[in-house]
mmCIF file of C-alpha atoms and ligand atoms in Angstrom:
data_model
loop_
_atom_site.group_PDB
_atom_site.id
_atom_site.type_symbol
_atom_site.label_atom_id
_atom_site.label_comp_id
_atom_site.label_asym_id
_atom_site.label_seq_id
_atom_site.Cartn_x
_atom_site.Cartn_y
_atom_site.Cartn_z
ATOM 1 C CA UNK A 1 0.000 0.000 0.000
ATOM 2 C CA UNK A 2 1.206 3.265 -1.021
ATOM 3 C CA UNK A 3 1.405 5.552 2.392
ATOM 4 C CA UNK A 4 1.313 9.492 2.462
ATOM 5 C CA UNK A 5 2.572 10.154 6.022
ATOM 6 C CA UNK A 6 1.794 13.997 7.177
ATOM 7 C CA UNK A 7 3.789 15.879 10.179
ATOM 8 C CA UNK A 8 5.159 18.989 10.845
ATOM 9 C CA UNK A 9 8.321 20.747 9.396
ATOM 10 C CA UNK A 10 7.865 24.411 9.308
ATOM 11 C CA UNK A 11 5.283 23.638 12.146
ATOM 12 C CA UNK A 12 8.499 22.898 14.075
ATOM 13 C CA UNK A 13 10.900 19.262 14.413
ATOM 14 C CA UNK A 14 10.453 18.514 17.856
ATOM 15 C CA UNK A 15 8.391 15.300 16.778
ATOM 16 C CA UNK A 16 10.503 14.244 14.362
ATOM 17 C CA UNK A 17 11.981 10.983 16.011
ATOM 18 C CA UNK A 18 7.837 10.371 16.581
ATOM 19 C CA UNK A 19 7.940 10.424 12.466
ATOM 20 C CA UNK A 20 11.071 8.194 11.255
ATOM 21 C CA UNK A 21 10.365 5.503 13.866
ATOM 22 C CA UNK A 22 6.588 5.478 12.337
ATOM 23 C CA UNK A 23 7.722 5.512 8.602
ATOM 24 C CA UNK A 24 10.358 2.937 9.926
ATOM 25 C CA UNK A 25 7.822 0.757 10.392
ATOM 26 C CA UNK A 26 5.148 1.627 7.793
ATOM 27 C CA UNK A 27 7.945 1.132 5.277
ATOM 28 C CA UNK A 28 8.330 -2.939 6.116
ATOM 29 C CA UNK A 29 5.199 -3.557 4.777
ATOM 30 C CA UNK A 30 4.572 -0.305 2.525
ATOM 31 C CA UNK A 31 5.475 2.163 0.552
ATOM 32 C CA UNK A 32 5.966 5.669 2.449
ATOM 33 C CA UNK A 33 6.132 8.245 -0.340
ATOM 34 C CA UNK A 34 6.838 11.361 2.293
ATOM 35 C CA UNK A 35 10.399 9.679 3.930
ATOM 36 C CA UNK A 36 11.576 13.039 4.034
ATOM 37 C CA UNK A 37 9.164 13.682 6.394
ATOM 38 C CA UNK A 38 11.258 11.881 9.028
ATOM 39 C CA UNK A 39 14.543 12.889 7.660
ATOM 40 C CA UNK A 40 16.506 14.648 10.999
ATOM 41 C CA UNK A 41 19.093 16.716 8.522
ATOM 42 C CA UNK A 42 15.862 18.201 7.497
ATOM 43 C CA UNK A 43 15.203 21.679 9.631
ATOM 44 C CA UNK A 44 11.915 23.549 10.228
ATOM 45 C CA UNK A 45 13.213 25.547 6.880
ATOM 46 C CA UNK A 46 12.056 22.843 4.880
ATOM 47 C CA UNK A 47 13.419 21.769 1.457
ATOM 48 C CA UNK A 48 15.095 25.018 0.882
ATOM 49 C CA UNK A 49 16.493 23.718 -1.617
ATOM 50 C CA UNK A 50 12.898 23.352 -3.701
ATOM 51 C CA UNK A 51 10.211 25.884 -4.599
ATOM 52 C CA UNK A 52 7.204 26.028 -2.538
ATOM 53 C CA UNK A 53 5.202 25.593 -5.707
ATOM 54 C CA UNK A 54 7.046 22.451 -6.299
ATOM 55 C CA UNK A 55 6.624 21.313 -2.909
ATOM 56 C CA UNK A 56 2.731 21.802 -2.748
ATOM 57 C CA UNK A 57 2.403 20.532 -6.054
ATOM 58 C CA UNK A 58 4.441 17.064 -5.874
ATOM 59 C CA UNK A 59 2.967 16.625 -2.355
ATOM 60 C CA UNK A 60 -0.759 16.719 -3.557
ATOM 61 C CA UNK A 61 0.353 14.705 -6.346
ATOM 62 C CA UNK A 62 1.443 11.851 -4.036
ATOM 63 C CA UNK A 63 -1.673 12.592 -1.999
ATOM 64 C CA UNK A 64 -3.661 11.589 -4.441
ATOM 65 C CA UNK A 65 -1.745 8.838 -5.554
ATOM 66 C CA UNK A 66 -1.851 7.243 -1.903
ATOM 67 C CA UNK A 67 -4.114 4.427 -0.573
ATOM 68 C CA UNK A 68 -3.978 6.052 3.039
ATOM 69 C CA UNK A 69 -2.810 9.035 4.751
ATOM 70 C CA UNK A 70 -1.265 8.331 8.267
ATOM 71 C CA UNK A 71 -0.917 11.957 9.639
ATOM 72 C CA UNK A 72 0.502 12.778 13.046
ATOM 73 C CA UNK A 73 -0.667 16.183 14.470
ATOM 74 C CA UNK A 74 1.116 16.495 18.012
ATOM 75 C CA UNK A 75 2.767 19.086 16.660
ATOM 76 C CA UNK A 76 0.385 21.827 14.994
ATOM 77 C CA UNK A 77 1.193 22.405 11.720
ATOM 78 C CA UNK A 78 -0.586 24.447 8.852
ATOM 79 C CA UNK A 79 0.945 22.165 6.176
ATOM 80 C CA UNK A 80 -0.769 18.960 7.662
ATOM 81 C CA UNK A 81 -4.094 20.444 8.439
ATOM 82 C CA UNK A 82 -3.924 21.418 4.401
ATOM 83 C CA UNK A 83 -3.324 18.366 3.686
ATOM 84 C CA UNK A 84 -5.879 16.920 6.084
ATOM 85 C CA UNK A 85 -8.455 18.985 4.116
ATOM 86 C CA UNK A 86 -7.227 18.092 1.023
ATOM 87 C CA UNK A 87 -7.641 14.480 2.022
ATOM 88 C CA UNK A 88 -11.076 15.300 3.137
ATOM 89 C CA UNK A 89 -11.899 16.854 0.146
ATOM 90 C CA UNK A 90 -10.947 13.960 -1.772
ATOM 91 C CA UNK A 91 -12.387 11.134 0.114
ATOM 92 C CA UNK A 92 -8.977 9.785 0.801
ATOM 93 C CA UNK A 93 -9.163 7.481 4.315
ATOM 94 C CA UNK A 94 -7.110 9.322 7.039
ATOM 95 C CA UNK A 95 -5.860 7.960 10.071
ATOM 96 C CA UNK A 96 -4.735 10.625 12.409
ATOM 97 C CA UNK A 97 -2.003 10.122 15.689
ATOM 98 C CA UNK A 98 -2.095 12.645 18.280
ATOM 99 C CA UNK A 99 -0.165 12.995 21.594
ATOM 100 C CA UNK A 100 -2.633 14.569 24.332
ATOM 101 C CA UNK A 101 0.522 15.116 26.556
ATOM 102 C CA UNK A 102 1.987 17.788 23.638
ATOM 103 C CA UNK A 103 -1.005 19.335 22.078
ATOM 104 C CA UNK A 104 -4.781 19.934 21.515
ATOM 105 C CA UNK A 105 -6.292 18.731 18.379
ATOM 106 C CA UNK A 106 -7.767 21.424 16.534
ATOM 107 C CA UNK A 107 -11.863 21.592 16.509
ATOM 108 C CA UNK A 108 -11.574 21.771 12.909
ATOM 109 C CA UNK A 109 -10.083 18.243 12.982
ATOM 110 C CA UNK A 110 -11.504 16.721 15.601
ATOM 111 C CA UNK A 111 -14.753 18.638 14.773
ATOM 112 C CA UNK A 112 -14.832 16.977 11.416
ATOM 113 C CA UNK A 113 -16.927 14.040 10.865
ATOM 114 C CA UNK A 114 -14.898 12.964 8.117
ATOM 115 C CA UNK A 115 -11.907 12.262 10.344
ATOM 116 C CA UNK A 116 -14.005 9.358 12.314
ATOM 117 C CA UNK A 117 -10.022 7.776 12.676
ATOM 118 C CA UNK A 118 -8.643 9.908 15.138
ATOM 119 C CA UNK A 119 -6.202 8.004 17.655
ATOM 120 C CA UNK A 120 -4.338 9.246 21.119
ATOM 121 C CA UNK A 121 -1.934 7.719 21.796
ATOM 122 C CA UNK A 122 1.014 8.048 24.708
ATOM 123 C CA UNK A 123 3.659 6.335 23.731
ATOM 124 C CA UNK A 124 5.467 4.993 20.193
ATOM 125 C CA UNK A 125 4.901 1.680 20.658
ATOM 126 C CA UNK A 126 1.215 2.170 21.588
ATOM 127 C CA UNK A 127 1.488 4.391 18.157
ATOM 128 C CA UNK A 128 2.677 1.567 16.402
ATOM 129 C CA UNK A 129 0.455 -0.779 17.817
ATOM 130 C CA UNK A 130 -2.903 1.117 16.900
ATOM 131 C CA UNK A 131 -1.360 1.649 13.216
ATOM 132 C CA UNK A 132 -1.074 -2.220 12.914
ATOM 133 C CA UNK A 133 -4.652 -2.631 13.866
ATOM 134 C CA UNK A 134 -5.862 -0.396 11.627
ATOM 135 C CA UNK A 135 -3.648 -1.342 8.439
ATOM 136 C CA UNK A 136 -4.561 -4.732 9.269
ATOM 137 C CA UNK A 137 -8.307 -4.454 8.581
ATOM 138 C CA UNK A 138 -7.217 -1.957 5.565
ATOM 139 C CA UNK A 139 -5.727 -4.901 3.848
HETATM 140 O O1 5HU B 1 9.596 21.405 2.783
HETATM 141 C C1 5HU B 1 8.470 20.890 2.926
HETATM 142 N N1 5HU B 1 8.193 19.670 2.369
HETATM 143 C C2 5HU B 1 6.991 19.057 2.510
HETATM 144 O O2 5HU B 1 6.792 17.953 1.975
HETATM 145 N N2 5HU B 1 5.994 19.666 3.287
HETATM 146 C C3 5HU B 1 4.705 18.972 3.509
HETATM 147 C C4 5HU B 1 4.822 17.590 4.119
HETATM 148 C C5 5HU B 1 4.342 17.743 5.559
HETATM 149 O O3 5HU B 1 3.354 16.728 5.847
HETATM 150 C C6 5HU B 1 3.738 19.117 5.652
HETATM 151 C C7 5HU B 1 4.379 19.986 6.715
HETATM 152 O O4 5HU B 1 3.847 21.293 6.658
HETATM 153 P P1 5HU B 1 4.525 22.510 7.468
HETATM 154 O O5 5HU B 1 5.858 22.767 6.850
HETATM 155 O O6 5HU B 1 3.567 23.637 7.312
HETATM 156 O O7 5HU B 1 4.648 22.066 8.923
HETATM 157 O O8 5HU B 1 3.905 19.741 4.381
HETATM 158 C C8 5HU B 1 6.219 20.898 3.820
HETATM 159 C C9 5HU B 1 7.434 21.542 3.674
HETATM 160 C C10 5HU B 1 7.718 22.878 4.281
HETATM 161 O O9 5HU B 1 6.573 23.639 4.515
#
């Protein structure tokens, strides 16, 4: 299954050991098209080394081409909840992670009745464990 995984990079990094151990361990059994997501050289600047136009425009374009987006929100980030509503918009299935210790989901998230997938969890290996479950029954 082809996996867009959302989190936070302009939002701020302090999540991003949270995202490589996830894409760690979608990746044995998928296809993560976002790695970079979980890359630690890469800084809340981004890929400077791209044009935002680019970015938005090859990151839809692997939206769309997903089977599921896996986003975690613990760190608020307006490039997720874009590409939460995108997902919305497009009827893609969403699961959503979220840390209760770091942050409070937004209402227009959590207020959403499209995002019926929305998951707290404490720890990475509960993460892991509720992603299993639910990419289990996806299959
Ligand atoms: O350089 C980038 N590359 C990139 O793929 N994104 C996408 C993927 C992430 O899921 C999301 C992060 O948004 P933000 O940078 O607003 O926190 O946007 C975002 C940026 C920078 O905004």
């Amino acid at each position: 299954m082809k996996i867009y995984f959302a989190g936070s990079i302009r939002g701020g990094r302090s999540d991003v050991d949270i995202y490589k151990k996830i894409i760690d361990h979608l990746n044995k059994n998928n296809k993560v098209l976002t790695e970079h997501v979980g890359d630690y050289n890469l800084s809340i600047e981004g890929q400077k080394q791209l044009y935002n136009g680019y970015i938005r425009n090859r990151d839809i374009d692997w939206l769309k081409e997903s089977d599921l987006v896996v986003a975690e929100t613990s760190s608020p980030s307006l490039g997720v909840g874009y590409e939460l509503a995108y997902a919305e918009r497009i009827g893609k299935p969403v699961i959503i992670l979220h840390n209760k210790n770091k942050s409070q989901l937004s209402a227009m998230i959590e207020g959403s009745s499209y995002f019926k997938d929305i998951n707290y969890y404490k720890t990475i290996e509960e993460a892991i464990e509720i992603l299993d479950k639910k990419i289990s029954r996806q299959c």
